[in-house]
PDB file of C-alpha atoms in Angstrom:
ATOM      1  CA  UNK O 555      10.023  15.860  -5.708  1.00 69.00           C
ATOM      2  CA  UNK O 556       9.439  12.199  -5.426  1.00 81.00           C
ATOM      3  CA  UNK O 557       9.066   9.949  -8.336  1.00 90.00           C
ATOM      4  CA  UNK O 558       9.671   6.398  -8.410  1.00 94.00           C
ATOM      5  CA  UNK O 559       8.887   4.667 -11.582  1.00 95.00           C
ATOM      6  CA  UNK O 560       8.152   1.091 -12.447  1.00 97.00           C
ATOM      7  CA  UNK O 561       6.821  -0.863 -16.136  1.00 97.00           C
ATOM      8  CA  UNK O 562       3.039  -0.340 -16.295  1.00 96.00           C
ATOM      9  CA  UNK O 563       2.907  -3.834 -17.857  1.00 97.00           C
ATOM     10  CA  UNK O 564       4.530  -6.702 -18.381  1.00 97.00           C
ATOM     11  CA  UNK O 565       3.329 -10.211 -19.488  1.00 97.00           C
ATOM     12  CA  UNK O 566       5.131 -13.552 -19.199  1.00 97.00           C
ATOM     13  CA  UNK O 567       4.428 -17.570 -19.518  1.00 97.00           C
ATOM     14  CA  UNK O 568       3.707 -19.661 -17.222  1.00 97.00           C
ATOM     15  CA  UNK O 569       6.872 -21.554 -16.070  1.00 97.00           C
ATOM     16  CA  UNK O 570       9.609 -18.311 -17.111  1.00 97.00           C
ATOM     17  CA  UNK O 571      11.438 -15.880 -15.233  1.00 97.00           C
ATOM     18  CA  UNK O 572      10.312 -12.026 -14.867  1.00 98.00           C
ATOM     19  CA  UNK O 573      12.118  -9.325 -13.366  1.00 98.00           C
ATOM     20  CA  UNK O 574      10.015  -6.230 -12.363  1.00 98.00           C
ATOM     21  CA  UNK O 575      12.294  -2.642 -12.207  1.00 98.00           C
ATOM     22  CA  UNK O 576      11.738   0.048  -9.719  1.00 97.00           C
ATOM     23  CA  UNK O 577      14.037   3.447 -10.392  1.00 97.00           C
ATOM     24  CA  UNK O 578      13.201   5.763  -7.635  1.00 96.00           C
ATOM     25  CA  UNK O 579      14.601   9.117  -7.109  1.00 93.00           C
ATOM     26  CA  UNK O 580      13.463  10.866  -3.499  1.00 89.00           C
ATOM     27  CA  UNK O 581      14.125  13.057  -0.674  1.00 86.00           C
ATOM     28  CA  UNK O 582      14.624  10.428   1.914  1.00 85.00           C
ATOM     29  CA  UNK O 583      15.363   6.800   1.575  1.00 90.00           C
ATOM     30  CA  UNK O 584      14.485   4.276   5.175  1.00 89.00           C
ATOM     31  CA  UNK O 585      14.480   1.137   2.480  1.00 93.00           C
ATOM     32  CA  UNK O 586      12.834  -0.452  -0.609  1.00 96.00           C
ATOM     33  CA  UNK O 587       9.855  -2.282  -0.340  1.00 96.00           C
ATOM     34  CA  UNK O 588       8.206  -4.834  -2.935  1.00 97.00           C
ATOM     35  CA  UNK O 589       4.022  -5.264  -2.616  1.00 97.00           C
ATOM     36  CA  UNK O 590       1.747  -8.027  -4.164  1.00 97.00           C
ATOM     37  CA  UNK O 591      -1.576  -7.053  -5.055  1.00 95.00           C
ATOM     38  CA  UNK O 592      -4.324  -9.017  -7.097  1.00 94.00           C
ATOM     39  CA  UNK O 593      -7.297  -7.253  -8.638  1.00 90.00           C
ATOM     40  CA  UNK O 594      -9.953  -5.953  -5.838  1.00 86.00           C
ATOM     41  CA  UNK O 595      -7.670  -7.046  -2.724  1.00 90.00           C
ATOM     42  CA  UNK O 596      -5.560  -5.444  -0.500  1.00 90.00           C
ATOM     43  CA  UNK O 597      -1.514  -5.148  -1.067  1.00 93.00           C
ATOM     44  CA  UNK O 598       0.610  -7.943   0.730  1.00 94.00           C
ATOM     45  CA  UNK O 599       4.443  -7.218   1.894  1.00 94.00           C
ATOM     46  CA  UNK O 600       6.878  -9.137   0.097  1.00 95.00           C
ATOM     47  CA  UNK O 601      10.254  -8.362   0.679  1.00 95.00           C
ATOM     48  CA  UNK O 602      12.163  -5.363   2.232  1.00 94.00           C
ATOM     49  CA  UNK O 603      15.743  -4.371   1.306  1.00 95.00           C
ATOM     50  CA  UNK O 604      17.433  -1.476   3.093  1.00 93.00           C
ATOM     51  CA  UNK O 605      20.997  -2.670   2.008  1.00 94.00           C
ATOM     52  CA  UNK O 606      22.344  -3.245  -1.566  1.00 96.00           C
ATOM     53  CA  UNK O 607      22.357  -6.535  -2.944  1.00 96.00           C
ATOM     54  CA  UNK O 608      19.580  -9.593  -2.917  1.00 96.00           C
ATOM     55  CA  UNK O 609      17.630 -10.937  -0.994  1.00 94.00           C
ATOM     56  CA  UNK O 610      15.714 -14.303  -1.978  1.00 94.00           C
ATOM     57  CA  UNK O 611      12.652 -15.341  -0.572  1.00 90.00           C
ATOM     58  CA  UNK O 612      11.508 -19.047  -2.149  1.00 94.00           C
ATOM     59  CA  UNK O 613      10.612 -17.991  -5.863  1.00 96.00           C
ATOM     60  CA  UNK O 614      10.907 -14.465  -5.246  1.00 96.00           C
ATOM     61  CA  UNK O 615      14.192 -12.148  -5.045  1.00 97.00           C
ATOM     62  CA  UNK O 616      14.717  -8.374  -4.794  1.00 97.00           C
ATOM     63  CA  UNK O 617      17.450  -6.075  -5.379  1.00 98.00           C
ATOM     64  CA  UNK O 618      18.685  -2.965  -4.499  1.00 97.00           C
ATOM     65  CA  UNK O 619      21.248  -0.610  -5.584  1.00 97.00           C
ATOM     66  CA  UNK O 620      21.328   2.632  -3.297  1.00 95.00           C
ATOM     67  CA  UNK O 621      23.686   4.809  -5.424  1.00 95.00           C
ATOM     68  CA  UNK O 622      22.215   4.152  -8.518  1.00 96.00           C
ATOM     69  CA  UNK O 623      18.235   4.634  -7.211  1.00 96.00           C
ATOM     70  CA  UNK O 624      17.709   0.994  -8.330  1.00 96.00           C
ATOM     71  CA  UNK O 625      15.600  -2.493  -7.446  1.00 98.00           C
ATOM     72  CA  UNK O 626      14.023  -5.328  -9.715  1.00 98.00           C
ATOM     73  CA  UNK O 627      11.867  -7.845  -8.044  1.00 98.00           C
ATOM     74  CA  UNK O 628      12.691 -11.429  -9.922  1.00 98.00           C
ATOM     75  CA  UNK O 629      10.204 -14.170  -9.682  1.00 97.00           C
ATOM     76  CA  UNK O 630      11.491 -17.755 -10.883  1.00 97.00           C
ATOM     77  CA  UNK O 631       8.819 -20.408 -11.977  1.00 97.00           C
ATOM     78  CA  UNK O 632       5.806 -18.116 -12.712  1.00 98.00           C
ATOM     79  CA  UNK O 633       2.231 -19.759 -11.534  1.00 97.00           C
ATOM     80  CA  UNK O 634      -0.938 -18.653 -12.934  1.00 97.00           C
ATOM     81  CA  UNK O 635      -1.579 -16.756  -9.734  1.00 97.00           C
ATOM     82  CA  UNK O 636       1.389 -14.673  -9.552  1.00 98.00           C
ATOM     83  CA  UNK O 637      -1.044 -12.593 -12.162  1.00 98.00           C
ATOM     84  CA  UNK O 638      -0.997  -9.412  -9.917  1.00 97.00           C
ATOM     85  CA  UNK O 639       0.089  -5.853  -9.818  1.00 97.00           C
ATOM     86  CA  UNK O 640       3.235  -5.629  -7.900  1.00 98.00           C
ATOM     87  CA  UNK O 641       3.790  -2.121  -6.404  1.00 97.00           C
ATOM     88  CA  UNK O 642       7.768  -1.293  -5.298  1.00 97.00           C
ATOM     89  CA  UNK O 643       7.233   1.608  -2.472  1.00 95.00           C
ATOM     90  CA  UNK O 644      10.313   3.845  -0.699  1.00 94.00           C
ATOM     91  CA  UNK O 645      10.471   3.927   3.077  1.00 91.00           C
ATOM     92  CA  UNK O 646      10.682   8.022   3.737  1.00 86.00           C
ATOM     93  CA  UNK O 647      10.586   8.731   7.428  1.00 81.00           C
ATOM     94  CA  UNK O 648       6.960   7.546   8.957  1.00 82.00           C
ATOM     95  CA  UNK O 649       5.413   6.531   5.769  1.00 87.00           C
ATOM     96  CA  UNK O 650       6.010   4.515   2.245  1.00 90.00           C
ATOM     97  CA  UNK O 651       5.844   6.306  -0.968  1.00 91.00           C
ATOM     98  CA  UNK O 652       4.452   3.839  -3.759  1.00 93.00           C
ATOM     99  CA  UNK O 653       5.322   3.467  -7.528  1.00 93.00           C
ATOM    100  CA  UNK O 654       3.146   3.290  -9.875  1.00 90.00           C
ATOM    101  CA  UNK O 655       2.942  -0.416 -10.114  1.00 95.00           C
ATOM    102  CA  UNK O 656       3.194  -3.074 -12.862  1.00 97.00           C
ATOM    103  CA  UNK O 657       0.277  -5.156 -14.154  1.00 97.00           C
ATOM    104  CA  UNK O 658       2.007  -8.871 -14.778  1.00 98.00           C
ATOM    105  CA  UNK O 659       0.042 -11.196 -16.977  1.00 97.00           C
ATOM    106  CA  UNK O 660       1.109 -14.733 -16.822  1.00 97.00           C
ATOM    107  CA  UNK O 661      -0.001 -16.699 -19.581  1.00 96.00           C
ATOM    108  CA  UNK O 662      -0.047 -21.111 -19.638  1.00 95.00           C
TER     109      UNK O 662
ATOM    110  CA  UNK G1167      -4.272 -12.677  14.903  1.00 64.00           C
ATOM    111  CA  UNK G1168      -2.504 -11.222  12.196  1.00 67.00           C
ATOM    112  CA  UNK G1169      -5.686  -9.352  10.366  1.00 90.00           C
ATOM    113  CA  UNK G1170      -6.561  -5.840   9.982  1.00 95.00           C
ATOM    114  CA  UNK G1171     -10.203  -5.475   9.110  1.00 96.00           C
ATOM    115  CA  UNK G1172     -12.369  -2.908   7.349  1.00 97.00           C
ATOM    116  CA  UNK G1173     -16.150  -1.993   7.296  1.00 97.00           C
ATOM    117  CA  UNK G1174     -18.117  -1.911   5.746  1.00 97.00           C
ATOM    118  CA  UNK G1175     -16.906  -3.556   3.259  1.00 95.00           C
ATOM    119  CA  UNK G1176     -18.954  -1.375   0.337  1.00 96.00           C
ATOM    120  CA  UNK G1177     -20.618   2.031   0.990  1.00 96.00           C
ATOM    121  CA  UNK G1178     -22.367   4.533  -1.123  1.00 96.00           C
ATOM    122  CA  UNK G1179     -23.411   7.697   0.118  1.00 93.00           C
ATOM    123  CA  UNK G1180     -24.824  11.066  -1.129  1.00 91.00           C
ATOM    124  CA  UNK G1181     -23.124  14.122  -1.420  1.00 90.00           C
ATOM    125  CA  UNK G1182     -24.674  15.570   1.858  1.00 89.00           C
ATOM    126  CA  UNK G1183     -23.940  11.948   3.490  1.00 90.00           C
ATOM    127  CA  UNK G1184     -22.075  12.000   6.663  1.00 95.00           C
ATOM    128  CA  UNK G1185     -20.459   8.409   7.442  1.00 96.00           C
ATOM    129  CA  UNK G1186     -17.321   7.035   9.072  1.00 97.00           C
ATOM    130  CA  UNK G1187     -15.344   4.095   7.755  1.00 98.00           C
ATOM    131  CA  UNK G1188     -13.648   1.486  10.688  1.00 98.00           C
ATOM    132  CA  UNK G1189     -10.443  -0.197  10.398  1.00 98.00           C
ATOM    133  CA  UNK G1190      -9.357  -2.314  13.627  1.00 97.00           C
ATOM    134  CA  UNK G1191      -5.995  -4.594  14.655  1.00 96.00           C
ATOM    135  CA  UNK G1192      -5.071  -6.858  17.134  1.00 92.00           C
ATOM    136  CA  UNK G1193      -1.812  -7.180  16.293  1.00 93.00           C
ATOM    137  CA  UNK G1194      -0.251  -4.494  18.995  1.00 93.00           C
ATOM    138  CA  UNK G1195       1.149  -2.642  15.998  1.00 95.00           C
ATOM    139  CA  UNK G1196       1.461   1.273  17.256  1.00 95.00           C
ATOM    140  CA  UNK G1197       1.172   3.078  13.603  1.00 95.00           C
ATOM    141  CA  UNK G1198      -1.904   3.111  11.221  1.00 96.00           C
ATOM    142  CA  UNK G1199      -2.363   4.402   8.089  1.00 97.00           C
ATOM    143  CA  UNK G1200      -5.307   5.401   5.957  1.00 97.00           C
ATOM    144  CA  UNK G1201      -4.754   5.257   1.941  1.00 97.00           C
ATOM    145  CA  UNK G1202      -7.466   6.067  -0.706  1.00 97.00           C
ATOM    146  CA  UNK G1203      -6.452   3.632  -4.044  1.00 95.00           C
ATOM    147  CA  UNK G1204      -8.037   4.600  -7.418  1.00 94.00           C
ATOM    148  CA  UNK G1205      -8.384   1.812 -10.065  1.00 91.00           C
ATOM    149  CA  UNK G1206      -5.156   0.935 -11.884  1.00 88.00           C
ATOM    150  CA  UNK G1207      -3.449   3.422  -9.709  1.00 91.00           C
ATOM    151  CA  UNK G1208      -1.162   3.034  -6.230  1.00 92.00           C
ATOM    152  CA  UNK G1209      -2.283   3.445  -2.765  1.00 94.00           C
ATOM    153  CA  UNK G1210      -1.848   7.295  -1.892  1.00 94.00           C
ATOM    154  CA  UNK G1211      -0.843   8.161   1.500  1.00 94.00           C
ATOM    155  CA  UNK G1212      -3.880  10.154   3.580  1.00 97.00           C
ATOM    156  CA  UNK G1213      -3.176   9.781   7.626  1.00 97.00           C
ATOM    157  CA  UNK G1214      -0.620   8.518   9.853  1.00 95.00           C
ATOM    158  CA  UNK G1215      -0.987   7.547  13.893  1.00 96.00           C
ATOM    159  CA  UNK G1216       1.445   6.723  15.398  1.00 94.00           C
ATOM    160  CA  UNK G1217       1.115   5.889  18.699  1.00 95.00           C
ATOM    161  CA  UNK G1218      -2.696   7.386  18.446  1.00 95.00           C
ATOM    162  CA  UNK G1219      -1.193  10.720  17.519  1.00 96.00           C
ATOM    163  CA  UNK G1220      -1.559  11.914  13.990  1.00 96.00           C
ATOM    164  CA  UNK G1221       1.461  12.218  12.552  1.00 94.00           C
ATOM    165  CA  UNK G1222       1.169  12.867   8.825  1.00 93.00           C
ATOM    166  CA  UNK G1223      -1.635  14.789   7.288  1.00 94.00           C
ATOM    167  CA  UNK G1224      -0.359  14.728   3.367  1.00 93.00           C
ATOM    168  CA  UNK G1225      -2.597  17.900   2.772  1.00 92.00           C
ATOM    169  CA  UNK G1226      -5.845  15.975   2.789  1.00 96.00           C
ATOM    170  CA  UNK G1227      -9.407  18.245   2.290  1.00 96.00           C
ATOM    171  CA  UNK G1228     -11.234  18.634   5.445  1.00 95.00           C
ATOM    172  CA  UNK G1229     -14.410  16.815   4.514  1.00 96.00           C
ATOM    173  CA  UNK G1230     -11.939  13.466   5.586  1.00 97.00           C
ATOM    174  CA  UNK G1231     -11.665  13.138   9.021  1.00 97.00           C
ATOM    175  CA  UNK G1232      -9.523  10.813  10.805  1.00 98.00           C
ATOM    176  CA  UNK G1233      -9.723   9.463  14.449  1.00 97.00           C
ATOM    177  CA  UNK G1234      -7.841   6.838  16.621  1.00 97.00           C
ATOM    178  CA  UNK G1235      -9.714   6.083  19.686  1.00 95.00           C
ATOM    179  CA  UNK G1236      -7.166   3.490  21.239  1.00 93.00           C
ATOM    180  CA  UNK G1237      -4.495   2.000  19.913  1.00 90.00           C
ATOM    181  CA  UNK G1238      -6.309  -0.715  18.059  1.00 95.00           C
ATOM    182  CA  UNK G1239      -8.953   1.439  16.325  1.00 97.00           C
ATOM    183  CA  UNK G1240      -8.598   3.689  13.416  1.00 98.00           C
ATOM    184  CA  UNK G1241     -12.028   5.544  11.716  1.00 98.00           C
ATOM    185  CA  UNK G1242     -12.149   7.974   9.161  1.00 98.00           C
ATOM    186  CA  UNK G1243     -15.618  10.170   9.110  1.00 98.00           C
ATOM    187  CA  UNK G1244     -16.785  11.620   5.849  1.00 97.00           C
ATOM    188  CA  UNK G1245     -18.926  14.382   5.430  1.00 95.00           C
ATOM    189  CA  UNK G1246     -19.712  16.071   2.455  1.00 93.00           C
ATOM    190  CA  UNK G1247     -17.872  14.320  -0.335  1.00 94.00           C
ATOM    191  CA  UNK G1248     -17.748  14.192  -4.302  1.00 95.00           C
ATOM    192  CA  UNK G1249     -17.968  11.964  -6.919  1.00 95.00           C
ATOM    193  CA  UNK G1250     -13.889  12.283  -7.438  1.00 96.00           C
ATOM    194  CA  UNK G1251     -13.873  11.169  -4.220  1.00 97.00           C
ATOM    195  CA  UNK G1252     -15.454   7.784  -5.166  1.00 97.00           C
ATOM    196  CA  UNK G1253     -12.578   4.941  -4.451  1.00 96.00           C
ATOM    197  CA  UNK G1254     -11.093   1.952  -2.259  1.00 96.00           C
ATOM    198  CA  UNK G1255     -10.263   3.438   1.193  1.00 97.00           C
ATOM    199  CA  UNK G1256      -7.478   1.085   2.361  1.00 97.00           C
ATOM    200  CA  UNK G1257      -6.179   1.147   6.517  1.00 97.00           C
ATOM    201  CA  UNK G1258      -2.836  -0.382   7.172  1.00 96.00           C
ATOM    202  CA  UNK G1259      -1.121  -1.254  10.367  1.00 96.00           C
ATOM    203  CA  UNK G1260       2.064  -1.508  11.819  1.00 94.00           C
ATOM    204  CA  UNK G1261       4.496  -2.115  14.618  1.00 92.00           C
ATOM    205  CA  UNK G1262       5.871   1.397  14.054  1.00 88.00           C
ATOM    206  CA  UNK G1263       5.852   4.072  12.630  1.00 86.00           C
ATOM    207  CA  UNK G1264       8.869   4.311   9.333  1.00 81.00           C
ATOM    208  CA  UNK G1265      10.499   1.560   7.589  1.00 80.00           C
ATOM    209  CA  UNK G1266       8.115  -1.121   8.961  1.00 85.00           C
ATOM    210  CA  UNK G1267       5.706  -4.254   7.132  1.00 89.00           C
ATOM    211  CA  UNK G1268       2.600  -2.540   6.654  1.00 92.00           C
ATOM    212  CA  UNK G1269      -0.257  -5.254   6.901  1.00 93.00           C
ATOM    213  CA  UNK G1270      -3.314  -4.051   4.825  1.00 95.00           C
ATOM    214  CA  UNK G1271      -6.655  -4.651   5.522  1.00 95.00           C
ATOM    215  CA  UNK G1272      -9.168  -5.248   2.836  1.00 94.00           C
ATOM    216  CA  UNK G1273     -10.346  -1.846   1.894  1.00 96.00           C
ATOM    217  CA  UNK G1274     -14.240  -0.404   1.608  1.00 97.00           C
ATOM    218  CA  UNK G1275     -14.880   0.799  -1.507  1.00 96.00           C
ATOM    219  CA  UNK G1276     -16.665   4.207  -2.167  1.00 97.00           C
ATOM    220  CA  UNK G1277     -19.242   5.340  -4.462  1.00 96.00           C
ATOM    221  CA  UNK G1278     -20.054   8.950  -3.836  1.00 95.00           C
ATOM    222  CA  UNK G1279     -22.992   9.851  -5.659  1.00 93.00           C
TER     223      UNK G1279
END
């Protein structure tokens, strides 16, 4: 089976530091992806790891452990609009696989 | 041009409806992808092309029909749907098939009445 598991919510303040965590256990691995999507829009890509450690993007980061079946998304100096679901998804051959996705709620 | 782009944008149709959503890029990418997203939920995997073959069917009913015309078209024709089938139809794009960006265009959502 496939199952790859994420927080359903999280909230933080405005300013602060939140890591997101993606466990994923599947058949086939091609690479971890990390989606941004806000309420009635359509997912954005951003960031792709297909080797372990981090990689840092401005105020985002992600991580990736392969043997343990393990990446957190960390975004530094929260803005108001990084309110969004952010969906981690698992490369698998021709196609991603999505977690279930966590609601973040920044707060001023 | 870096845009993949859905219509309609909203649809509702009728149980005996047949319609076809459209989902079109200009980006040269050779794989698309049709997702159906229920509120609060991920996008779930429906069709793959790649390379305007379908690749991946993940078990989806017949009354969903997908097509790719040319490489820069994608359509999915409904006939015949239900209520549960009421959600955001999102078509994705891109350069390849496998671990690739996709680039998502903005979805039509579905009422099925």
């Amino acid at each position: 089976g496939q199952n790859i598991d994420q927080p359903t919510e999280m909230t933080a303040t405005e300013g602060a530091i939140v890591q997101i965590n993606c466990t994923y256990q599947t058949s086939g691995f091609n690479g971890l992806f990390w989606y941004q999507q806000h309420a009635g829009e359509a997912p954005t890509f951003l960031s792709y790891n297909v080797l372990d450690g981090l990689e840092e993007k401005g105020r985002f980061s992600s991580f990736l452990s392969r043997s343990k079946g393990y990446s957190y998304l960390l975004l530094k100096e929260l803005q108001m609009k990084d309110s969004a679901s952010y969906l981690c998804a698992v490369g698998n051959t021709d196609k991603l696989i999505f977690g279930t996705g966590t609601r973040l709620q920044v707060f001023p | 041009d870096t845009e993949v782009t859905q219509t309609p944008k909203h649809l509702v149709m009728g149980m005996t409806n047949k319609k076809s959503l459209k989902c079109e890029q200009h980006m040269g990418h050779r794989a698309m992808y049709w997702y159906k997203q229920k509120a609060k939920k991920p996008p779930e995997l429906m069709f793959v092309y790649s390379y305007e073959k379908l690749s991946i069917n993940e078990s989806v009913p017949s009354r969903f029909s997908p097509e790719c015309p040319n490489s820069s078209l994608l359509n999915l024709h409904l006939h015949a749907l239900q209520p549960e089938d009421s959600a955001l139809y999102l078509c994705a794009s891109s350069q390849l098939a496998g671990p690739n960006e996709q680039f998502f265009g903005p979805g039509t959502r579905l009422t099925v009445l």
